[in-house]
Short mmCIF file of C-alpha atoms (C1' of nucleotides) in Angstrom, two decimals:
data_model
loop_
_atom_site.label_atom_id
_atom_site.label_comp_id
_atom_site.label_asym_id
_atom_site.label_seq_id
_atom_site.Cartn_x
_atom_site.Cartn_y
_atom_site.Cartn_z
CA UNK A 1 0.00 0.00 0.00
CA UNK A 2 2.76 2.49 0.96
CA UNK A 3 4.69 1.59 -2.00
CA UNK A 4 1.92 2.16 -4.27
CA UNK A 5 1.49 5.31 -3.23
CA UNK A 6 4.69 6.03 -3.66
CA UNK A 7 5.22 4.84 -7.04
CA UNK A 8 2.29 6.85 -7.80
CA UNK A 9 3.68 10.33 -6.36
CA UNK A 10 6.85 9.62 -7.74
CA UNK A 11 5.88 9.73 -11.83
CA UNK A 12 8.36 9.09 -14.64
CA UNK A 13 9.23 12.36 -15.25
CA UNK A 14 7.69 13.55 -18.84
CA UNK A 15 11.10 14.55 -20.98
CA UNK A 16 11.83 10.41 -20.25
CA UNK A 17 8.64 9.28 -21.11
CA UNK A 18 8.73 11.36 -24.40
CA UNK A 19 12.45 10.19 -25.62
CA UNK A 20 11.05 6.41 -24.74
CA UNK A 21 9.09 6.34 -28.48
CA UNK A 22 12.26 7.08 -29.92
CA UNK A 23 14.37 4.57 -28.08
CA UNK A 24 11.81 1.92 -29.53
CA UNK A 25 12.06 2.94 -33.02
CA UNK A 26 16.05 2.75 -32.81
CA UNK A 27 15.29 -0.85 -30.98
CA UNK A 28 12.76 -2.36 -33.58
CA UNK A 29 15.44 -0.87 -36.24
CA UNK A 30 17.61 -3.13 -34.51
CA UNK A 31 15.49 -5.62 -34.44
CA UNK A 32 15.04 -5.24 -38.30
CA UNK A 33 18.76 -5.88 -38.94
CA UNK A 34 18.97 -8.78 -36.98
CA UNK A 35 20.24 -7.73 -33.41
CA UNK A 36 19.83 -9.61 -30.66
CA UNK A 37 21.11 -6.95 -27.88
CA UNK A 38 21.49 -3.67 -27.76
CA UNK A 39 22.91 -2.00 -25.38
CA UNK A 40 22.73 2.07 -23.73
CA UNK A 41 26.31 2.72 -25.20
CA UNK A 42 25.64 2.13 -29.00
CA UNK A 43 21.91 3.72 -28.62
CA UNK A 44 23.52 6.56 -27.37
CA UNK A 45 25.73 6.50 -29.89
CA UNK A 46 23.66 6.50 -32.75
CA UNK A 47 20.83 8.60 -31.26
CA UNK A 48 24.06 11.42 -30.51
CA UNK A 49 22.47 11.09 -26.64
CA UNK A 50 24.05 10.89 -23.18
CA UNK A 51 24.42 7.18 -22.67
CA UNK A 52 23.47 7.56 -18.85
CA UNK A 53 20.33 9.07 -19.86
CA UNK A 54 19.39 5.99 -21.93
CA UNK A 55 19.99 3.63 -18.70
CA UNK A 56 18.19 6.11 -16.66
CA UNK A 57 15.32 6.01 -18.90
CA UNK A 58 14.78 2.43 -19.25
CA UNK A 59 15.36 1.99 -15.53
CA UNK A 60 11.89 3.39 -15.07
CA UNK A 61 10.28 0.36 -16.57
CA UNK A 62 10.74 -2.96 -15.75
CA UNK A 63 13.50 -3.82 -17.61
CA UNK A 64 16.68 -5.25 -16.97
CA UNK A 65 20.05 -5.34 -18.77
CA UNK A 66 22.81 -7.70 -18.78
CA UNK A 67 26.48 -6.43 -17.83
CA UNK A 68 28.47 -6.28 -20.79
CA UNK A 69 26.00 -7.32 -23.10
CA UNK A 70 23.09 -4.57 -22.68
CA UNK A 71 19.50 -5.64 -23.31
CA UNK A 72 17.15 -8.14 -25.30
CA UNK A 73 16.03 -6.86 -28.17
CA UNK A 74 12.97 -8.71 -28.38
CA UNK A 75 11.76 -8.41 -24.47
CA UNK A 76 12.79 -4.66 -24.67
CA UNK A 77 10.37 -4.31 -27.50
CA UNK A 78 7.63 -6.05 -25.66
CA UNK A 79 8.04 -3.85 -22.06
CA UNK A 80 8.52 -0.98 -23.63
CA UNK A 81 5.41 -1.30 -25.68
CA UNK A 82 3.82 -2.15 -22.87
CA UNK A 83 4.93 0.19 -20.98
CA UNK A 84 4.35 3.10 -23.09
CA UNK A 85 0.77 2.00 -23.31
CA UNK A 86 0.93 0.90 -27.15
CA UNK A 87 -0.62 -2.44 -27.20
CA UNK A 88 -3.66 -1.76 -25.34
CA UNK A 89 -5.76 -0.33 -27.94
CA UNK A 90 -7.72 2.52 -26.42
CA UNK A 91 -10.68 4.00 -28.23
CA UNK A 92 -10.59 7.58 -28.64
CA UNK A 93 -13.15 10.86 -29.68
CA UNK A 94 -12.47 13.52 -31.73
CA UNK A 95 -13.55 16.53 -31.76
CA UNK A 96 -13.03 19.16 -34.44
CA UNK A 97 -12.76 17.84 -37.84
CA UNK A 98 -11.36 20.16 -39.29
CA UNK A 99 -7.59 20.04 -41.41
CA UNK A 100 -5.78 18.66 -38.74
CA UNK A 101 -8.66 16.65 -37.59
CA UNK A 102 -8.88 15.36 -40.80
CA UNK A 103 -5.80 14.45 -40.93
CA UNK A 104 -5.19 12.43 -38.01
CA UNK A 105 -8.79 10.66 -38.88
CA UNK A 106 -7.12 9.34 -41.89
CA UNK A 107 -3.58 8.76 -40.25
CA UNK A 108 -3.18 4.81 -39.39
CA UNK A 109 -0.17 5.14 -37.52
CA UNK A 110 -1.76 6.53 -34.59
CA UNK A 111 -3.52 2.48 -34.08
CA UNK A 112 0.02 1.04 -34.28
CA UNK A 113 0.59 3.40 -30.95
CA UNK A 114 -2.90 1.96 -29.18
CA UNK A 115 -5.38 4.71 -30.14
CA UNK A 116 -8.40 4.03 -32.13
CA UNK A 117 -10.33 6.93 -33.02
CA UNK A 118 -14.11 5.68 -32.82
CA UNK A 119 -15.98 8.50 -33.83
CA UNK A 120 -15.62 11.85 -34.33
CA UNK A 121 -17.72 15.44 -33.72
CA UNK A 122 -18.18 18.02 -35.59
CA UNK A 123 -20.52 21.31 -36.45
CA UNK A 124 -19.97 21.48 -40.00
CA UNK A 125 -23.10 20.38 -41.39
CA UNK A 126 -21.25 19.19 -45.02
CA UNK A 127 -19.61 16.50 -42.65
CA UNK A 128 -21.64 15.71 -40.24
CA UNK A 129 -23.67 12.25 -41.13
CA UNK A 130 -20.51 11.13 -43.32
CA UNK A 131 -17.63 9.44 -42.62
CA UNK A 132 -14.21 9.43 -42.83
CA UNK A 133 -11.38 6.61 -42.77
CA UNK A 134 -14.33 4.49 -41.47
CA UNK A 135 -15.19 6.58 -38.95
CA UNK A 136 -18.47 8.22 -38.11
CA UNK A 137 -19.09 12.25 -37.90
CA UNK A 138 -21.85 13.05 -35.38
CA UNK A 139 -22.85 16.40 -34.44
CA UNK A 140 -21.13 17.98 -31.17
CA UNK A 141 -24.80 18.47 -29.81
CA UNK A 142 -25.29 15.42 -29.68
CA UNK A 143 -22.14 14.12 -27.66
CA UNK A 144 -23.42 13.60 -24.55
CA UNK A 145 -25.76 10.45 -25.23
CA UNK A 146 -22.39 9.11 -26.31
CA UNK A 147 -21.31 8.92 -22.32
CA UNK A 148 -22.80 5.84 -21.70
CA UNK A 149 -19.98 4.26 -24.14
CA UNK A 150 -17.13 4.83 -20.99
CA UNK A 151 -14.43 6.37 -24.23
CA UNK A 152 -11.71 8.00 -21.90
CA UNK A 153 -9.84 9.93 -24.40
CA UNK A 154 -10.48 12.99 -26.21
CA UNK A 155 -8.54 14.51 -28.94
CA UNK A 156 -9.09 18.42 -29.52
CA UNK A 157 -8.69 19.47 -32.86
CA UNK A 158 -11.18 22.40 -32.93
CA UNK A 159 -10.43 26.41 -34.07
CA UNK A 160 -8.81 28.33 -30.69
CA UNK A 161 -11.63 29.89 -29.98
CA UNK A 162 -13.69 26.97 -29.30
CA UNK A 163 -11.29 25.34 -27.38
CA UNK A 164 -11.97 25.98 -24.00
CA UNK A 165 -15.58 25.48 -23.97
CA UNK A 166 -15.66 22.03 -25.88
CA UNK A 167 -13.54 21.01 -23.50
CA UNK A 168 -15.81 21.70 -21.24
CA UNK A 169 -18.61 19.71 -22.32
CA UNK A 170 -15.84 16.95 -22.94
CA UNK A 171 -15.53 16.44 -19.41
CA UNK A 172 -19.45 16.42 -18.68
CA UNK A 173 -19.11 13.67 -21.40
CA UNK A 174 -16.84 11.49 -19.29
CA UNK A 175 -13.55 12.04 -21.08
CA UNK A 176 -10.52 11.93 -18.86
CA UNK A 177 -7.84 12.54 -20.72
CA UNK A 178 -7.61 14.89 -23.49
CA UNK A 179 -5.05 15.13 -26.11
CA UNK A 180 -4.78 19.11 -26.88
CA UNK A 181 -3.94 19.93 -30.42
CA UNK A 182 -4.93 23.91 -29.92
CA UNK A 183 -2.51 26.50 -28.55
CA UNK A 184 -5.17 27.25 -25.84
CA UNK A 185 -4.35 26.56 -22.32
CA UNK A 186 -7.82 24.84 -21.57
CA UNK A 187 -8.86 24.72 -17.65
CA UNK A 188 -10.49 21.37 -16.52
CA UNK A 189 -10.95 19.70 -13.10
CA UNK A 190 -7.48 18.88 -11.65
CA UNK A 191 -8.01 15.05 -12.19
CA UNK A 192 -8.65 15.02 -16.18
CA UNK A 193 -5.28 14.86 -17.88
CA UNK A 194 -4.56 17.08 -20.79
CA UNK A 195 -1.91 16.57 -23.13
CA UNK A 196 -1.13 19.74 -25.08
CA UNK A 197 0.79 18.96 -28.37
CA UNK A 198 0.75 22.58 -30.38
CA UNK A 199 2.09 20.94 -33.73
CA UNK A 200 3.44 24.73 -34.19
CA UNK A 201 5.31 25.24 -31.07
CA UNK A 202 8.43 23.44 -32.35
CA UNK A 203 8.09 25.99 -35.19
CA UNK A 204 8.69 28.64 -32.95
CA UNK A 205 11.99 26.81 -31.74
CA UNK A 206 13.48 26.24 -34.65
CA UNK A 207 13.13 29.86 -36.02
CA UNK A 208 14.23 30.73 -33.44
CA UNK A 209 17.74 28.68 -33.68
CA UNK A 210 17.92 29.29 -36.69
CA UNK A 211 17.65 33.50 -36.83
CA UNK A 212 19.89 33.30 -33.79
CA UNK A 213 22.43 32.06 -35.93
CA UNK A 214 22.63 34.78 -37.75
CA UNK B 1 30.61 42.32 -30.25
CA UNK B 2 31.18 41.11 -26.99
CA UNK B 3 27.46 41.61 -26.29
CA UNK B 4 26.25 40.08 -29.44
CA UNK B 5 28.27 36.85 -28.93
CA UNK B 6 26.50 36.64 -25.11
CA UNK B 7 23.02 36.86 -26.93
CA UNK B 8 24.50 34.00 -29.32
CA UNK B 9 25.37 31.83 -26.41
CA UNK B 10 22.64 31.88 -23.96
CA UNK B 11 19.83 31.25 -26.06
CA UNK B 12 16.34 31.34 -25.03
CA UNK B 13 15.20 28.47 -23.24
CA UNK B 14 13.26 25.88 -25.18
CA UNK B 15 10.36 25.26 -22.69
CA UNK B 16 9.96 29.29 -22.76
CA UNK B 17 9.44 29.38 -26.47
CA UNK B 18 7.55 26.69 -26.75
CA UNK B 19 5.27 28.00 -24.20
CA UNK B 20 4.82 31.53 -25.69
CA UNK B 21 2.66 30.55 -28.98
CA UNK B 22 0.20 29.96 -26.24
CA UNK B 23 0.69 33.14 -25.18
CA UNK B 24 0.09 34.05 -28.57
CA UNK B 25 -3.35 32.69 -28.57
CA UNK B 26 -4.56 33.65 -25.53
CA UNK B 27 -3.56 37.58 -26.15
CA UNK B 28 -5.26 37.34 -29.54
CA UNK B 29 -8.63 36.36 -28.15
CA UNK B 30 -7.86 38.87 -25.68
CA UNK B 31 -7.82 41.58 -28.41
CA UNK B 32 -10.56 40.28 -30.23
CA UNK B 33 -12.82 41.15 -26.81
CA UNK B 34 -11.48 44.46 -27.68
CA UNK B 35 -8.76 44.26 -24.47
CA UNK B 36 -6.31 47.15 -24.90
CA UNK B 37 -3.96 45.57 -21.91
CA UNK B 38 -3.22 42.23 -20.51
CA UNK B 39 -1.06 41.45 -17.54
CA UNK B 40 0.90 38.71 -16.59
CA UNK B 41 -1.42 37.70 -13.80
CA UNK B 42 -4.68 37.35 -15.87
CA UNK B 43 -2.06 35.48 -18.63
CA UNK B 44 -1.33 33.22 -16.12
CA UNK B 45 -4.67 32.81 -13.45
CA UNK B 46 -6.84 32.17 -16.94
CA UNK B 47 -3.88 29.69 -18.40
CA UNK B 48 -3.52 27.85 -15.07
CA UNK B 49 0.32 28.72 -15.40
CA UNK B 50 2.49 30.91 -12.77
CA UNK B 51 2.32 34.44 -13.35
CA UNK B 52 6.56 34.62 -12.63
CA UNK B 53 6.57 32.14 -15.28
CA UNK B 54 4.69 34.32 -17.84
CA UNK B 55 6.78 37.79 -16.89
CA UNK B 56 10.33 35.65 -16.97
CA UNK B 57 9.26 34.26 -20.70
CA UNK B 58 7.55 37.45 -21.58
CA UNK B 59 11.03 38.98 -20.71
CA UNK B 60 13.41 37.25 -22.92
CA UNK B 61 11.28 39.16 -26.28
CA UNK B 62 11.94 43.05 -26.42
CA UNK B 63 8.53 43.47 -24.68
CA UNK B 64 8.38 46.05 -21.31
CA UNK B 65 5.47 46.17 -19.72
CA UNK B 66 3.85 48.78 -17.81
CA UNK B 67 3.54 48.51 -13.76
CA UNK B 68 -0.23 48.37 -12.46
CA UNK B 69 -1.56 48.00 -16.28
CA UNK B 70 0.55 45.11 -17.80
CA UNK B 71 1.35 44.84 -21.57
CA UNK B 72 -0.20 46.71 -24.47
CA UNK B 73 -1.94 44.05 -26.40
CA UNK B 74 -1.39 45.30 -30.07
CA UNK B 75 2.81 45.43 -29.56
CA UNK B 76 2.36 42.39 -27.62
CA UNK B 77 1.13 40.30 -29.89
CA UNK B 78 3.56 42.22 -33.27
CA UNK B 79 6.76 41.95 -31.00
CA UNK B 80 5.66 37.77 -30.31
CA UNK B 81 5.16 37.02 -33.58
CA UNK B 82 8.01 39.06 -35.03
CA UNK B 83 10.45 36.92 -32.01
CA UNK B 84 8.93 34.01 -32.94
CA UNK B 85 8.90 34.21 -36.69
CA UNK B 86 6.00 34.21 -37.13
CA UNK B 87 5.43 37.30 -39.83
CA UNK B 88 8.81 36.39 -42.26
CA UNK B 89 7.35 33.44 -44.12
CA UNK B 90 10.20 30.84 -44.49
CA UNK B 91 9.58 28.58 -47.83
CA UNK B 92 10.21 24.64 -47.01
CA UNK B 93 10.46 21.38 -48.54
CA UNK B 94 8.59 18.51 -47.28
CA UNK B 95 10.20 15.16 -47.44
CA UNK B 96 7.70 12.10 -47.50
CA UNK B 97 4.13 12.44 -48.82
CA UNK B 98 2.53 9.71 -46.50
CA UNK B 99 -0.35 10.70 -44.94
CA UNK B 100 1.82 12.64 -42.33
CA UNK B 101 2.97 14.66 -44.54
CA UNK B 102 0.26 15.15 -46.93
CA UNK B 103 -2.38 16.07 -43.89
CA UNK B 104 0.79 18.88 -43.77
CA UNK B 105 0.47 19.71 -47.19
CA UNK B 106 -3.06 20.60 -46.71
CA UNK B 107 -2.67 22.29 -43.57
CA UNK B 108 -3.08 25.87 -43.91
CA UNK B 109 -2.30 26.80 -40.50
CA UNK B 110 1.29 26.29 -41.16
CA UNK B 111 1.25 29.49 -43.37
CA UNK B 112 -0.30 31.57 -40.34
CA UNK B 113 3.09 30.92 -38.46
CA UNK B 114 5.65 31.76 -41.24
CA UNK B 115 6.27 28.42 -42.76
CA UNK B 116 5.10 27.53 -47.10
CA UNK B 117 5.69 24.42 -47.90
CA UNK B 118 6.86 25.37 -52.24
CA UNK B 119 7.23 21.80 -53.04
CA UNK B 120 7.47 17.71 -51.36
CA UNK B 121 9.60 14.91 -52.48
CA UNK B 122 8.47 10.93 -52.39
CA UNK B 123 9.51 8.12 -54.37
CA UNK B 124 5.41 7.15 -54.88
CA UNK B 125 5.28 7.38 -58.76
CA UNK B 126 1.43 7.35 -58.16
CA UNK B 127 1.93 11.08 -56.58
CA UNK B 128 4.96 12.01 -58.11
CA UNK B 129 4.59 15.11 -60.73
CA UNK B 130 1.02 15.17 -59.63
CA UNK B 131 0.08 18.36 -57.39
CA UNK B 132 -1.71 18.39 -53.95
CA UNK B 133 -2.70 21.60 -52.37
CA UNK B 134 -0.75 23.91 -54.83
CA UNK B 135 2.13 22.07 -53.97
CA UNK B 136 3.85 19.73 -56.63
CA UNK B 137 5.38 16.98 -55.42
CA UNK B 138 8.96 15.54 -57.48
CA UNK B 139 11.11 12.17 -56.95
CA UNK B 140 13.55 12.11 -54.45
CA UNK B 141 16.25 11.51 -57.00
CA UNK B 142 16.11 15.21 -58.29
CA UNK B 143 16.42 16.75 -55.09
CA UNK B 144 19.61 17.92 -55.65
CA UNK B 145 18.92 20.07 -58.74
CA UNK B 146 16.82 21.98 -56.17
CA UNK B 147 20.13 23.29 -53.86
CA UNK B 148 20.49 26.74 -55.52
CA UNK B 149 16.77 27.68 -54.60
CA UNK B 150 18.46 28.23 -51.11
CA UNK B 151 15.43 26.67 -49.07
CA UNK B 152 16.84 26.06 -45.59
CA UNK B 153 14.21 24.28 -43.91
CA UNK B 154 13.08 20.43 -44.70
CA UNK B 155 10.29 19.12 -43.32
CA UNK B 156 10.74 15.12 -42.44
CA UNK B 157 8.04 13.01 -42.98
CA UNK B 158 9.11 9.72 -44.23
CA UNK B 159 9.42 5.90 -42.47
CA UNK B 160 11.53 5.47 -40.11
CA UNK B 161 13.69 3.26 -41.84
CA UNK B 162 14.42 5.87 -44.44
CA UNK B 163 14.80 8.73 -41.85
CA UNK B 164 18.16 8.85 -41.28
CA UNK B 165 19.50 8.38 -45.34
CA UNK B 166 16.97 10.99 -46.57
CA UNK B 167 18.28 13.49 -44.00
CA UNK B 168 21.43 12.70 -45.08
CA UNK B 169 20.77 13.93 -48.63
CA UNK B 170 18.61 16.76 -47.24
CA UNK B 171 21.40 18.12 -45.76
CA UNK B 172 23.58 17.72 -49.03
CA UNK B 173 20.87 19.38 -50.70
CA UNK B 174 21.86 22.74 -48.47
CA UNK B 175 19.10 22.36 -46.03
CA UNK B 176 20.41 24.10 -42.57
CA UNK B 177 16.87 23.11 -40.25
CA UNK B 178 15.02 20.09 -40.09
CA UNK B 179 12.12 19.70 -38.66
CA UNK B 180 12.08 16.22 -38.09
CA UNK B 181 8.50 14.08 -37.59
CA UNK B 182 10.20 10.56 -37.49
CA UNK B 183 10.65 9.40 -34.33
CA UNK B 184 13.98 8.66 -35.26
CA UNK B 185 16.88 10.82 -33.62
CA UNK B 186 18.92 11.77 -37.33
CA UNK B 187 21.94 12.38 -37.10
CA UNK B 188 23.54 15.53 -38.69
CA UNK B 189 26.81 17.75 -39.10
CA UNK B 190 26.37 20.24 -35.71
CA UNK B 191 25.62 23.11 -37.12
CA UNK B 192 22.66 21.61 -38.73
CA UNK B 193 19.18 22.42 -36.35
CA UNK B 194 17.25 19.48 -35.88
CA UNK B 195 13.29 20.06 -33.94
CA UNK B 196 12.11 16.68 -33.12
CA UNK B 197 8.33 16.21 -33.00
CA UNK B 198 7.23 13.51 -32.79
CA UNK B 199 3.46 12.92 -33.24
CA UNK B 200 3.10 9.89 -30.58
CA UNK B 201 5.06 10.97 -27.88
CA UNK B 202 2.63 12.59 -26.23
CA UNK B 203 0.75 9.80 -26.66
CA UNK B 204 2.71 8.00 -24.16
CA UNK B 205 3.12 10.65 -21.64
CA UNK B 206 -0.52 10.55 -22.04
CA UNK B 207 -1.17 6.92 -21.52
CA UNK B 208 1.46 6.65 -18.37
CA UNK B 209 -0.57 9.39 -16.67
CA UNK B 210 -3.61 7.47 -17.68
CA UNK B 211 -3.20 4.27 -16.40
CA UNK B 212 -0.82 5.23 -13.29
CA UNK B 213 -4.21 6.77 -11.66
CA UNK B 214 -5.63 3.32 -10.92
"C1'" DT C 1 42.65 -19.65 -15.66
"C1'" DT C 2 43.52 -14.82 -15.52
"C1'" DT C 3 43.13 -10.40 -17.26
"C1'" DC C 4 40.74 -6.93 -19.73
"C1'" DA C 5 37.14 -4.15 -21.57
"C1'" DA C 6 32.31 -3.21 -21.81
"C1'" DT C 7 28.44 -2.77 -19.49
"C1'" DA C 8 24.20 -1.80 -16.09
"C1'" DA C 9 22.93 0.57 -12.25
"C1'" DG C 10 22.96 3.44 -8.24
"C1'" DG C 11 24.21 7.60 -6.20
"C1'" DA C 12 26.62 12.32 -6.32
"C1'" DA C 13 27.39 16.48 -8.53
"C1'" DT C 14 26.10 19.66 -11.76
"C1'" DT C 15 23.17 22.25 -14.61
"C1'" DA C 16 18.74 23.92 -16.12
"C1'" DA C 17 14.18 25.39 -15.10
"C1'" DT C 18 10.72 26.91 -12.13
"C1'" DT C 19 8.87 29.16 -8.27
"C1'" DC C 20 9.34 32.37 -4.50
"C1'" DT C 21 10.71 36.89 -2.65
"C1'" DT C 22 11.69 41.57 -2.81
"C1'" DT C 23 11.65 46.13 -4.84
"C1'" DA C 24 9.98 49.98 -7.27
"C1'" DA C 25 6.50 52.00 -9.98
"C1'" DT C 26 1.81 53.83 -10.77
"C1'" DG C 27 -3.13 54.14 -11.71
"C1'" DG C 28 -7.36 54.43 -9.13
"C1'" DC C 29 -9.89 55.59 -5.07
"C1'" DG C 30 -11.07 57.97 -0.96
"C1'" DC D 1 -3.19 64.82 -2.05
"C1'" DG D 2 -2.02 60.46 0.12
"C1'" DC D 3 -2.89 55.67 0.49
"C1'" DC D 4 -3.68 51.16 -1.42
"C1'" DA D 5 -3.66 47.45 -4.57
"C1'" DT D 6 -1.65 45.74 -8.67
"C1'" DT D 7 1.87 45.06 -11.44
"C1'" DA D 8 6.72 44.27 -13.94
"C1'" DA D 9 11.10 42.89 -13.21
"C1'" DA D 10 15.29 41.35 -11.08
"C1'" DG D 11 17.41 38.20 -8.16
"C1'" DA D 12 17.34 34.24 -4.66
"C1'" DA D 13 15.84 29.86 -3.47
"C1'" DT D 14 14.04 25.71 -4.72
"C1'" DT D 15 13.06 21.88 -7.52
"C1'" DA D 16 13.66 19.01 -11.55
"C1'" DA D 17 16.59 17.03 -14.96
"C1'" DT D 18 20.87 15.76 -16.73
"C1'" DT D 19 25.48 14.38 -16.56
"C1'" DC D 20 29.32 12.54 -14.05
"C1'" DC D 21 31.43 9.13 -11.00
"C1'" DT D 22 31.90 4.76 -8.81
"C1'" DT D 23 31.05 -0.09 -8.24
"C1'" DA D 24 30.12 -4.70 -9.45
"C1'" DT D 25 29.43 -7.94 -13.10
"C1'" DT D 26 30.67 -10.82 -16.92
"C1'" DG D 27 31.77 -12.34 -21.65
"C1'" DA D 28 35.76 -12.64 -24.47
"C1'" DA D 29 40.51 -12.79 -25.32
"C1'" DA D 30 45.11 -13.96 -23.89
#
DNA sequence: TTTCAATAAGGAATTAATTCTTTAATGGCG
DNA sequence: CGCCATTAAAGAATTAATTCCTTATTGAAA
């Protein structure tokens, strides 16, 4: 009991959780050209990343290495999927179909990463009653009889200034945990978890290094 | 000199400028409720952020703000998007037309925050010389007759497995910033700028924070 | 069998980032 | 006119993240 409330204070801190993905496609790579270890030192190496880091990182899951020989390709693949939540597929809303919407409606890669996007919600009324990729466009009025259905996750894909209040009525819809495509800041109840991924805030890094250089 | 090399050196933390699009957003609805001034302490009570937080990033931009008022909204919001760069429109190439980078191609947010994509590469002779979204799309093999249109920014959207050779000849090509959607970490001469963004990494941050609550 | 080099892993030290504290300024109100 | 509340901004303290250091292990080579 004590220990499992520690573990859950204590969370993998996020900059390790988000390098993990990356450490996985280097490892099925591996995989791919017939490895059967790999070890911190020649990930590091090839990612150009501290090599401590790499230990650190795995360290948080269950994993163990060998001295001198590193780590298992093939059980490394299967914790750290695991881990990272991948092969539980977890069904997903969407709201907002617009571009970007769109666009991740008709991306598969996001069901080799355990999200399936189940239906989607929209007010455009050339979309609404169609579907796309498979999946179904219902009108965002009529969301909450979908509540029953227990979907956790909600992906926000809708213009800024519509943010904050759909994510409003995403919560009185039973989502817990919403993905956050818009630059907004939205303000839920402490316990739903938002994700925010501005697909435009790397843009402003990498302007930025690259005017500085200048 | 002296001064200018500083600057160079201590660059702008990444976390601050990735945080300040947001900013972006929320003092552009604020204008468009006809505010003439925000202060930090609204920025930050209405973003669920800490208002130190939003002075300290405010501060690294040419922005002064006015004690007991805050910042003027209109030079607010022309000084962030000028730092950011935001208003010069950088021309790109995109690398990959999957459905990554096509949903990319058809984004036209991207041209709100400075960035055209003028043309994408693929090996797909279904899509090759065909055009999608006013952009035309050529085979990978004539990249290299492109080098003298001096586009420094390449936009990485192709499998993993082909990540790290197409960067390669990106580079070649005279491309100084990548902006890299593979969850591969490429590896590049130094002075090359690489922004990693990788779609599905929130996705596990997402998932850990998920499941760790039961 | 012995030595050597490569490794994981834990902890210490360092560095980066965030939050807290203090100071000075100033518009609005009595 | 004088006080008060609000603010920006600079610097200090704290916290989080990364990198460095040490130890123990072990496969491979001598």
């Amino acid at each position: 009991m004590e220990e499992e409330n520690r573990k859950k204070r204590i969370l993998v801190p996020e900059p390790a959780l988000r390098r993990m993905p990356s450490y996985l496609a280097y490892i099925k790579l591996a995989r791919k050209d017939g490895m059967k270890y790999v070890s911190s030192t020649h990930i590091a190496r090839d990612m150009g990343v501290d090599p401590t880091q790499v230990t650190k990182d795995l360290s948080y899951t269950s994993i163990v290495g060998k001295t001198r020989v590193g780590y298992e390709v093939e059980p490394l693949i299967d914790e750290l999927e695991n881990f990272l939540g991948f092969r539980i597929m977890d069904e997903a809303y969407l709201f907002g179909a617009g571009s970007l919407g769109m666009a991740l409606l008709h991306d598969h890669g996001l069901k080799q990463f355990g999200l399936k996007v189940v239906a989607a919600f929209d007010v455009n009324p050339e979309i609404v009653g169609k579907n796309f990729g498979g999946v179904p466009v219902y009108h965002v009025d009529d969301f909450l009889q979908f509540k029953e259905k227990g979907i956790q996750i909600g992906i926000l894909t809708v213009p800024v200034e519509k943010a904050q209040e759909v994510a409003h009525w995403m919560v009185k819809g039973g989502i817990r945990a919403i993905w956050n495509f818009t630059p907004v800041r939205i303000k839920v109840e402490e316990d739903v978890i938002v994700q925010n991924t501005s697909l435009y805030a790397p843009l402003a890094v990498m302007f930025n290094r690259l005017h500085s250089k200048e």
